[in-house]
Coordinates of C-alpha atoms in Angstrom, one line a residue:
M145 CA -0.6 152.8 4.0
E146 CA -0.2 152.0 7.7
Q147 CA -1.8 154.3 10.3
V148 CA 0.3 155.6 13.2
I149 CA -0.5 157.8 16.2
V150 CA 1.3 161.1 16.4
A151 CA 1.0 162.4 20.0
F152 CA 2.6 165.5 21.3
E153 CA 1.4 168.0 23.9
N154 CA 2.5 170.8 21.5
E155 CA 0.1 171.3 18.5
I156 CA 2.9 172.5 16.3
S157 CA 5.0 169.4 16.9
C158 CA 2.0 167.2 16.1
K159 CA 1.4 169.0 12.8
R160 CA 5.1 168.9 11.8
I161 CA 5.5 165.2 12.5
R162 CA 2.2 164.4 10.8
D163 CA 3.0 166.5 7.7
L164 CA 6.4 164.9 7.4
L165 CA 5.1 161.3 7.7
E166 CA 2.2 161.8 5.5
G167 CA 4.1 163.9 3.0
A168 CA 6.7 161.2 2.6
G169 CA 4.1 158.5 2.2
A170 CA 5.4 156.7 5.3
A171 CA 2.1 156.5 7.1
S172 CA -1.3 158.2 7.6
C173 CA -1.6 159.7 11.1
I174 CA -4.1 159.9 13.9
V175 CA -3.2 163.0 15.9
C176 CA -3.6 162.9 19.7
R177 CA -2.7 165.6 22.3
T178 CA -3.3 163.6 25.5
A179 CA -2.2 160.2 26.8
G180 CA -5.9 159.3 27.3
Q181 CA -6.6 159.9 23.6
V182 CA -3.6 157.6 22.7
R183 CA -4.9 154.9 25.0
R184 CA -8.3 155.0 23.2
A185 CA -6.8 154.9 19.7
A186 CA -3.8 152.5 20.4
G187 CA -5.7 149.3 19.5
M188 CA -5.9 150.5 15.8
C189 CA -2.2 151.3 15.3
P190 CA 1.1 149.4 15.4
L191 CA 3.1 152.6 16.3
V192 CA 2.9 155.7 18.5
V193 CA 5.3 158.5 17.8
C194 CA 5.2 160.8 20.7
G195 CA 6.9 163.4 22.9
Y196 CA 7.8 162.9 26.6
K197 CA 5.1 164.8 28.4
F198 CA 1.3 165.0 28.1
P199 CA -1.2 167.0 30.1
D200 CA -2.3 163.8 31.7
G201 CA 1.0 161.9 32.2
T202 CA 4.3 160.9 30.7
A203 CA 5.2 158.8 27.7
E204 CA 6.7 156.2 30.0
D205 CA 3.4 155.8 31.9
L206 CA 1.5 155.6 28.6
F207 CA 3.9 152.9 27.2
E208 CA 3.0 150.6 30.1
D209 CA -0.7 150.8 29.0
L210 CA -0.2 150.2 25.3
P211 CA -1.0 146.8 23.9
P212 CA 2.1 144.6 23.2
A213 CA 1.5 144.8 19.5
C214 CA 1.9 148.6 19.6
A215 CA 5.5 150.0 19.5
M216 CA 6.4 153.5 20.8
L217 CA 8.9 155.9 19.3
L218 CA 9.7 158.6 21.8
V219 CA 11.1 161.9 20.3
A220 CA 12.5 164.2 23.0
K221 CA 15.6 166.0 24.3
Q222 CA 18.3 163.6 25.3
S223 CA 18.0 164.7 28.9
L224 CA 14.4 163.5 28.9
L225 CA 15.2 160.3 27.1
D226 CA 17.8 159.6 29.9
L227 CA 14.9 159.7 32.4
C228 CA 13.1 156.8 30.7
R229 CA 13.7 153.4 32.2
S230 CA 11.1 151.3 30.2
E231 CA 12.9 148.7 28.2
G232 CA 11.4 148.3 24.7
M233 CA 10.6 152.0 24.2
F234 CA 12.4 153.2 21.0
R235 CA 14.0 156.6 21.4
L236 CA 15.2 159.4 19.1
A237 CA 16.9 162.5 20.5
A238 CA 15.4 165.9 19.4
P239 CA 16.1 167.8 17.3
V240 CA 15.8 164.8 15.0
A241 CA 16.7 164.8 11.3
K242 CA 13.8 164.1 9.0
G243 CA 15.6 161.1 7.4
D244 CA 16.3 159.5 10.8
L245 CA 12.6 159.9 11.8
L246 CA 11.3 158.5 8.5
A247 CA 13.8 155.6 8.7
S248 CA 12.8 154.8 12.3
V249 CA 9.1 154.9 11.6
R250 CA 9.4 152.7 8.5
M251 CA 11.6 150.2 10.3
L252 CA 9.1 150.0 13.3
L253 CA 6.2 149.6 10.9
Q254 CA 7.9 146.8 9.1
M255 CA 8.5 145.1 12.4
G256 CA 4.7 145.2 13.1
G257 CA 4.8 146.4 16.6
R258 CA 7.2 145.5 19.4
P259 CA 9.6 142.7 18.5
E260 CA 9.7 139.7 20.8
G261 CA 12.8 140.9 22.6
Y262 CA 11.2 144.3 23.3
A263 CA 7.9 143.1 24.6
R264 CA 7.2 144.0 28.2
R265 CA 7.7 141.1 30.5
P266 CA 6.7 140.9 34.1
S267 CA 10.2 139.9 35.1
R268 CA 13.4 138.9 33.4
S269 CA 14.9 135.5 34.2
L270 CA 17.8 135.6 36.5
E271 CA 20.0 134.1 33.8
D272 CA 19.1 136.9 31.4
A273 CA 19.6 139.5 34.0
E274 CA 23.1 138.1 34.8
V275 CA 24.1 138.1 31.1
L276 CA 23.0 141.7 30.8
A277 CA 24.8 142.7 33.9
Q278 CA 28.0 141.0 32.6
A279 CA 27.8 142.7 29.2
K280 CA 27.2 146.1 30.8
A281 CA 30.2 145.5 33.0
V282 CA 32.4 144.7 30.0
L283 CA 31.2 147.8 28.2
M284 CA 31.9 149.9 31.2
D285 CA 35.4 148.5 31.6
R286 CA 36.3 148.7 27.9
H287 CA 34.8 152.0 27.0
G288 CA 34.4 153.9 30.3
M289 CA 30.6 154.0 30.0
T290 CA 28.3 154.4 32.9
E291 CA 25.8 151.6 33.5
E292 CA 23.0 153.7 31.9
Q293 CA 25.2 154.4 28.8
A294 CA 26.0 150.7 28.5
H295 CA 22.4 149.7 28.8
R296 CA 21.4 152.3 26.1
F297 CA 24.2 151.0 23.9
L298 CA 22.9 147.4 24.2
Q299 CA 19.3 148.6 23.5
K300 CA 20.4 150.5 20.4
K301 CA 22.5 147.6 19.0
S302 CA 19.6 145.3 19.6
M303 CA 17.2 147.6 17.8
D304 CA 19.6 148.1 14.9
S305 CA 20.1 144.4 14.5
G306 CA 16.5 143.3 15.2
S307 CA 17.7 140.9 17.9
R308 CA 16.7 140.4 21.5
L309 CA 18.6 142.4 24.1
V310 CA 20.0 139.3 25.7
Q311 CA 21.3 138.1 22.3
T312 CA 23.1 141.4 21.9
A313 CA 24.6 141.1 25.4
L314 CA 25.8 137.6 24.5
L315 CA 27.6 139.0 21.4
V316 CA 29.4 141.6 23.6
L317 CA 30.5 138.8 25.9
E318 CA 31.7 136.5 23.1
N319 CA 33.7 139.2 21.3
P320 CA 36.6 140.4 23.5

């Protein structure tokens, strides 16, 4: 059974998520309560399931320090998820259904960390950035989305299909 890190500032949240994952046989859990504890344990686990805030930082700050082979699943209120700008961080809005959490964890463990398209990169090529901007513009025009909503839509579709963000953007542009 794979090991995952469960990290929430709130002890009750840690226990509930740990009990759910271990009880369903999805993973064995290392429980952490601070970002520092997660940083120290991250080398041993392909996945961190966490909340938005820790006593010593935010999930977004922590995400930047994780090894590329370690994925992050952020579980928080939608208003907090909207604050996150890190591409590649998987997100679930709380309250989350048990089945959705289990399915997400199992999928991320099968992927074995961050997929190629979600790995942090120092900079995106200008061509990729232009494709993403065009796809977002199309989604904004067609569906009345904001730029943030269009970006989240592309990220979700990429995650669901297991493809790179740019590949998903190209599909949006190819299908009028």
